[in-house]
CSV table of C-alpha atoms in Angstrom, one decimal:
chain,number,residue,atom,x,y,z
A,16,UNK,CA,78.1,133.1,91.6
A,17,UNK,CA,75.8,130.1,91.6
A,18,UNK,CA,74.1,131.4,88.1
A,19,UNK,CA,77.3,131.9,86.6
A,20,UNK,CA,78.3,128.5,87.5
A,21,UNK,CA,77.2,125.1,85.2
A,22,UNK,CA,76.2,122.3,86.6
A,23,UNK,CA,78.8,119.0,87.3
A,24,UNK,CA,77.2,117.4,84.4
A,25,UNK,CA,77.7,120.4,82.5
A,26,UNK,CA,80.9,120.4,83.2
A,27,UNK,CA,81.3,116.9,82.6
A,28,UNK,CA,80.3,117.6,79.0
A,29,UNK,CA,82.6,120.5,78.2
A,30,UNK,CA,85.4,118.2,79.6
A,31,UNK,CA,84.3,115.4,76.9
A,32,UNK,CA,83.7,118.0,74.1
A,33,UNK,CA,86.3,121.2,74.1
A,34,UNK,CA,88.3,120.7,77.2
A,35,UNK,CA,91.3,122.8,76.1
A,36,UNK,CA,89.6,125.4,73.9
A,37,UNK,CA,90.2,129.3,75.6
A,38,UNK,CA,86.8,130.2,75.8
A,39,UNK,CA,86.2,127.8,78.6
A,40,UNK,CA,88.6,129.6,81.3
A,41,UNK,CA,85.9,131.3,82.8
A,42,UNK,CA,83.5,128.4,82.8
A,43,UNK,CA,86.2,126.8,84.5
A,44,UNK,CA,87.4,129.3,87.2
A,45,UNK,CA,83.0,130.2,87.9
A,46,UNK,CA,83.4,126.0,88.5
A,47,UNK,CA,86.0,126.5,91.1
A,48,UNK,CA,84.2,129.2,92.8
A,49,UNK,CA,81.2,126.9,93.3
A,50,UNK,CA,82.7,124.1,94.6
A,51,UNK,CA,85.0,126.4,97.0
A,52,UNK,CA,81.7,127.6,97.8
A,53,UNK,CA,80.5,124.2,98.6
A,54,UNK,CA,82.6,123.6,101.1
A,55,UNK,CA,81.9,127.0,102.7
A,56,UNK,CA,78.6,126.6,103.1
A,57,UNK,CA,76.5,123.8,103.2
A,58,UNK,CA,73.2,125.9,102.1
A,59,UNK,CA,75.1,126.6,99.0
A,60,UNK,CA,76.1,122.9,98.7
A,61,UNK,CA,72.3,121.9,98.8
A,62,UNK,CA,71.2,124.2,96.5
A,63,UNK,CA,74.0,123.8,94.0
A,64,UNK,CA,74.8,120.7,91.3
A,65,UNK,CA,78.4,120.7,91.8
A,66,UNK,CA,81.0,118.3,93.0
A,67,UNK,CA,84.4,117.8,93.2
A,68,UNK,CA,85.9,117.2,89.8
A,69,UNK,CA,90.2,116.7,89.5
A,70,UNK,CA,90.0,116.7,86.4
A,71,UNK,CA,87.9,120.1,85.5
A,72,UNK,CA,90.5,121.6,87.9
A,73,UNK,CA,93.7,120.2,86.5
A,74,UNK,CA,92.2,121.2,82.7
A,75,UNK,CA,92.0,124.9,84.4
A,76,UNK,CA,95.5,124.9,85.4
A,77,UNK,CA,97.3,123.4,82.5
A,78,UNK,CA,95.1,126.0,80.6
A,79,UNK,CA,96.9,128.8,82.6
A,80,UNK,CA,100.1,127.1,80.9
A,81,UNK,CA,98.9,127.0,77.8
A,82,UNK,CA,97.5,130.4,77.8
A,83,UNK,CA,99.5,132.4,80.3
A,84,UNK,CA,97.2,135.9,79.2
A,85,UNK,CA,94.5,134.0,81.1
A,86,UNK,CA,95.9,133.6,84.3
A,87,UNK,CA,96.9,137.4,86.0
A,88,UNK,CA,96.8,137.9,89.3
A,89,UNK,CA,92.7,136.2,89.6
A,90,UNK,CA,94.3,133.5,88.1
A,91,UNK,CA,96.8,132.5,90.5
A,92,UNK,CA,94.4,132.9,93.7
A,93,UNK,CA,92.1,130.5,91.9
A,94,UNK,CA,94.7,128.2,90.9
A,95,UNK,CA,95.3,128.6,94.9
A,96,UNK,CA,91.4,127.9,95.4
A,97,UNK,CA,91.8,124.7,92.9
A,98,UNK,CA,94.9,123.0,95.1
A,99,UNK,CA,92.4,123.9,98.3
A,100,UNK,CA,89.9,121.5,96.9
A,101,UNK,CA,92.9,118.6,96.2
A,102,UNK,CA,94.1,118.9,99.9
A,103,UNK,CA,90.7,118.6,101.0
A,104,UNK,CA,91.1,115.1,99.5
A,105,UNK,CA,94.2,113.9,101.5
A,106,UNK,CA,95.2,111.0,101.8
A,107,UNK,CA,94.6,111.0,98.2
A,108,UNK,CA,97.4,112.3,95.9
A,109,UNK,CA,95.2,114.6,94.1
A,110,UNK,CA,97.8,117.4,95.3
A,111,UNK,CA,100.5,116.0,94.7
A,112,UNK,CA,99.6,115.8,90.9
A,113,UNK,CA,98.1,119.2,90.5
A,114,UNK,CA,101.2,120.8,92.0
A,115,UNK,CA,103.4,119.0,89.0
A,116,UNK,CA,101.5,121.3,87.0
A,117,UNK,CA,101.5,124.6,89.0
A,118,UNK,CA,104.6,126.8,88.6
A,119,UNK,CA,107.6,127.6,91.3
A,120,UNK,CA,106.5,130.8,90.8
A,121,UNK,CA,102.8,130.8,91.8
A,122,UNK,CA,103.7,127.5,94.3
A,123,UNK,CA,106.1,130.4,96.0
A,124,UNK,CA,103.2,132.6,96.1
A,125,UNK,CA,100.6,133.4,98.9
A,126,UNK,CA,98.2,131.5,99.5
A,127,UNK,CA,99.3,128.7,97.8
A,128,UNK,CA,103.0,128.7,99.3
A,129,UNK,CA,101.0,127.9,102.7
A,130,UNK,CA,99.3,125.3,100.7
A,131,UNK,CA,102.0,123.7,99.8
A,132,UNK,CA,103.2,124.0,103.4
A,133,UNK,CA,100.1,122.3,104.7
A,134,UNK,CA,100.5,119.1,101.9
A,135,UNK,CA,103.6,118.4,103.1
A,136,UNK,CA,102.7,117.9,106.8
A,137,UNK,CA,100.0,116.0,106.1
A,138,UNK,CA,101.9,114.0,103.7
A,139,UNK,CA,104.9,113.7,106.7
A,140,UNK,CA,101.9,112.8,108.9
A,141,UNK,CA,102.8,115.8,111.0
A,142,UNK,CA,99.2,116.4,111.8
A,143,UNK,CA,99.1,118.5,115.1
A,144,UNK,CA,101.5,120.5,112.9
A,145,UNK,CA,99.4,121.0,110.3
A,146,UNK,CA,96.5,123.2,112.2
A,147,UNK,CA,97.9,126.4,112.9
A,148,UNK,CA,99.4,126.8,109.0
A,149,UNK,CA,95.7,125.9,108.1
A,150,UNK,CA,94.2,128.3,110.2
A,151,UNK,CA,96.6,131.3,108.9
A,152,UNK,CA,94.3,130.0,105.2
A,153,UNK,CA,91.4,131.4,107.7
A,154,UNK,CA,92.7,135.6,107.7
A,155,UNK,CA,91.8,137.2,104.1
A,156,UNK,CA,94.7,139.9,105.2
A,157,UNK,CA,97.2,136.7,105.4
A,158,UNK,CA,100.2,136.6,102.6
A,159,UNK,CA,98.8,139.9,100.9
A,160,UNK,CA,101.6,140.2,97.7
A,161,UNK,CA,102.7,143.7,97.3
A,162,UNK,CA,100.9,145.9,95.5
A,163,UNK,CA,97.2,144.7,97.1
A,164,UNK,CA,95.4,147.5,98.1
A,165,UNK,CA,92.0,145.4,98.9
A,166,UNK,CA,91.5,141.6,99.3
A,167,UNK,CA,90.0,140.0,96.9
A,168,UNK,CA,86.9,138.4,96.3
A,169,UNK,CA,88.5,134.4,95.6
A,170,UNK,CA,90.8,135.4,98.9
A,171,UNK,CA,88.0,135.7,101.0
A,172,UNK,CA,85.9,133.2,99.2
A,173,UNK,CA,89.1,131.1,100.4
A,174,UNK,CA,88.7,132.3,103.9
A,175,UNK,CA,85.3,131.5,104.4
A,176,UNK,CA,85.7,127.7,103.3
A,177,UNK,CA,89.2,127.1,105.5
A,178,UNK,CA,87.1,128.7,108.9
A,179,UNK,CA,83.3,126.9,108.2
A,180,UNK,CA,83.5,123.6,109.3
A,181,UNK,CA,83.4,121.5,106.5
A,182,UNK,CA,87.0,121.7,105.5
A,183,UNK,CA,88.1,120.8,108.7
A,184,UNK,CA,86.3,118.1,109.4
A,185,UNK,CA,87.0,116.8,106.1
A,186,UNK,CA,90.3,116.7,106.9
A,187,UNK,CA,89.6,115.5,110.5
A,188,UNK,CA,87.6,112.7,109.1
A,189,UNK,CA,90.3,111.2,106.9
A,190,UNK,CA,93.1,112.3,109.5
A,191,UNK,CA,91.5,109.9,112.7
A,192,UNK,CA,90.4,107.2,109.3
A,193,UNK,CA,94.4,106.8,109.0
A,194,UNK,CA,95.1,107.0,112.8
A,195,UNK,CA,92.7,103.8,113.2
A,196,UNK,CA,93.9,102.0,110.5
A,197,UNK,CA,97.3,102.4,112.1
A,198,UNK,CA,97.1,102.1,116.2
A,199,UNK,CA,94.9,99.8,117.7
A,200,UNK,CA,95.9,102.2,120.3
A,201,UNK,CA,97.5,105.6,120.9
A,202,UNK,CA,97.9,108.7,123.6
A,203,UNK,CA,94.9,110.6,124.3
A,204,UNK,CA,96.8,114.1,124.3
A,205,UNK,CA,98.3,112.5,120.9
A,206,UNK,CA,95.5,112.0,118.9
A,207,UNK,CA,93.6,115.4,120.4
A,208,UNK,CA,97.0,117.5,119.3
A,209,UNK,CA,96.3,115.6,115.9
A,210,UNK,CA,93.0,116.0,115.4
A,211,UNK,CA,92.7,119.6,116.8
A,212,UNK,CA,89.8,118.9,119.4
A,213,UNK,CA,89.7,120.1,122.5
A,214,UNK,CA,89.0,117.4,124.8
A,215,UNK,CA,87.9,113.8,125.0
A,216,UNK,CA,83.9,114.8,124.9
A,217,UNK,CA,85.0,116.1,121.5
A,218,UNK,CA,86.6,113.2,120.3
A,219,UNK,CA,84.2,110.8,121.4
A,220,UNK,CA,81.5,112.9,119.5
A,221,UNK,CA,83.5,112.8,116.5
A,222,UNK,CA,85.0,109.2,116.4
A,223,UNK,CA,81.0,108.0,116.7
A,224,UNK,CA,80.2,109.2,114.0
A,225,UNK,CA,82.7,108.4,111.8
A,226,UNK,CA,82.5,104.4,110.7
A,227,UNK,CA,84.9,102.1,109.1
A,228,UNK,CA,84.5,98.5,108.4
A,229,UNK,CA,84.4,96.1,111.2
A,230,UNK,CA,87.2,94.0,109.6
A,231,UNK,CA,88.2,92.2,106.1
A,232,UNK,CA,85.5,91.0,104.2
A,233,UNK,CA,82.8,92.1,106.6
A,234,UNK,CA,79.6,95.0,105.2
A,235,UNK,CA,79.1,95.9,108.6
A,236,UNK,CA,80.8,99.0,110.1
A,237,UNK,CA,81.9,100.5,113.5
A,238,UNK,CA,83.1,103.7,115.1
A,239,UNK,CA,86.9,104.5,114.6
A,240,UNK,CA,86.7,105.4,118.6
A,241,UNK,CA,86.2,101.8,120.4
A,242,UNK,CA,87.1,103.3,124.2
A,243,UNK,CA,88.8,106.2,125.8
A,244,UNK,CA,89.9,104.8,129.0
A,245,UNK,CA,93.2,105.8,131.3
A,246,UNK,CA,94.7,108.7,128.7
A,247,UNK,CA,94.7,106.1,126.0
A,248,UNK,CA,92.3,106.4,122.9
A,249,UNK,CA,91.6,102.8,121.4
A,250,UNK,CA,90.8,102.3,117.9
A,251,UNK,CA,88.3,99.6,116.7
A,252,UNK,CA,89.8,96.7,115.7
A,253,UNK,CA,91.0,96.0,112.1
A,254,UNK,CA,92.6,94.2,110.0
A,255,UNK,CA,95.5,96.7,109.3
A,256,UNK,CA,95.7,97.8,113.3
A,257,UNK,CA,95.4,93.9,114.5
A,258,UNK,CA,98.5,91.1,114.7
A,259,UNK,CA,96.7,88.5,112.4
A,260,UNK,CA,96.6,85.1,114.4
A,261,UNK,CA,97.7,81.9,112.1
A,262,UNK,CA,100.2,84.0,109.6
A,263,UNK,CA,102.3,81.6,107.6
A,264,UNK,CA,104.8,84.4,107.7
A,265,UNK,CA,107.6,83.4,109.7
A,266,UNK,CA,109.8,85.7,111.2
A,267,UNK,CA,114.1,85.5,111.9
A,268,UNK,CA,114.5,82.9,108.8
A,269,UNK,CA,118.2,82.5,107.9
A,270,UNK,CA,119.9,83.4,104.5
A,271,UNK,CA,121.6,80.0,104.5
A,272,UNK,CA,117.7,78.6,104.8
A,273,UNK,CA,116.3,80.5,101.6
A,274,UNK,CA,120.2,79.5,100.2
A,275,UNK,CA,119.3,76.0,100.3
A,276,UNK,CA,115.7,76.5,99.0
A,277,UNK,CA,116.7,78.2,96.4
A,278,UNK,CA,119.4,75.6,95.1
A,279,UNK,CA,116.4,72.6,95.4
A,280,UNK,CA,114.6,75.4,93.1
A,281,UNK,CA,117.2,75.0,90.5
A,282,UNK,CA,117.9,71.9,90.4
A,283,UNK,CA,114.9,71.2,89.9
A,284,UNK,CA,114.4,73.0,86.6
């Protein structure tokens, strides 16, 4: 798979030169492959030039429009594998706009109707939700359509990326990023259920190693996880998750205030 694949820069190039011409489907589909595989394993990932790239992914899938004697049944796993790679970006809305382009059809499809399951709870911020619909990604078998005799090689190529780690802690990592940015503090058991650890050893091994910055303006960062103390987690302070002190914003102003203000305003002009 990694032969058959071209490099990002490669890729980069047939975006620039002949993004919409048919020939390129399968260039395109080997690219998904290798960055599905990326995130699968991490000895792949090292060896391989490949990154994330919306855009080679969204060419892919309007392509499938375009050319609907392309897509088949390989076709709509990998557009599957494609919207994989855009959850993986959450809270960016890299989902969102592929799945404008993705038919009811395939979106009511396995494994992409769990997919689209999964975007919405993190998009509702339903996150202890969200696990066990990612983890049913994890089983090959999962959502076989009728007719399938055998799974195929992009199911399980799907498989292998949702149970390595990566994924997860992709997801993880922008999942506790949000939490901090929100709560200065929050229930223990809350932000375990949401983050799918198992305990507060894991959480404090995994909120030290993922930084944020130590407040507005500042290059420095800190852990997300300042303390774990009485069943509460505490986040490290920021700028979104702190009351700023010396806001000229003043709450409980009456309408007959702004009323008058407004009248000075025009009688002035």
């Amino acid at each position: 798979m990694a032969a058959e694949s071209l490099s990002h820069s490669e890729i980069q190039d047939l975006l620039n030169s002949s993004a919409y011409d048919p020939n390129n489907v399968s260039k395109l589909e080997a690219y998904v492959r290798a960055q599905v595989s990326a995130v699968a394993s991490s000895i792949v990932a090292s060896e391989l030039d490949v990154k994330y790239s919306f855009d080679a992914n969204r060419t892919l899938v309007k392509m499938y429009q375009f050319f609907p004697h392309l897509e088949g049944e390989q076709g709509i796993t990998i557009t599957a594998l494609a919207a994989f790679l855009a959850l993986l970006q959450f809270p960016s809305t890299d989902f969102m706009a592929l799945g404008c382009l993705i038919p009811e059809r395939v979106q009511s499809l396995e494994p992409c109707a769990t997919l689209v399951r999964c975007a919405e709870l993190l998009e509702a911020c339903q996150f202890s939700d969200f696990w066990p619909e990612f983890r049913k990604l994890g089983i090959p078998e999962y959502g076989a359509r009728e007719g399938e005799t055998a799974v195929s090689e992009d199911r399980k190529l799907l498989s292998n990326a949702v149970n390595g780690p990566s994924a997860s802690n992709q997801i993880r990592l922008n999942m506790i990023k949000m939490l901090a940015s929100t709560y200065r503090s929050a229930p223990l058991s809350a932000v375990l259920a949401a983050l799918d650890l198992k305990d507060e050893a894991s959480l404090l091994s995994f909120g030290s190693k993922v930084m944020m910055s130590a407040g507005e303006g500042s290059e420095n960062e800190v852990a997300t996880v300042e303390k774990i103390e009485g069943g509460f987690v505490t986040f490290a302070a920021s700028a979104n998750n702190t009351k700023r002190a010396g806001s000229d914003f003043k709450e409980g102003v009456k309408y007959d205030a702004v009323a008058a203000m407004m009248t000075k305003t025009a009688l002035r002009q």
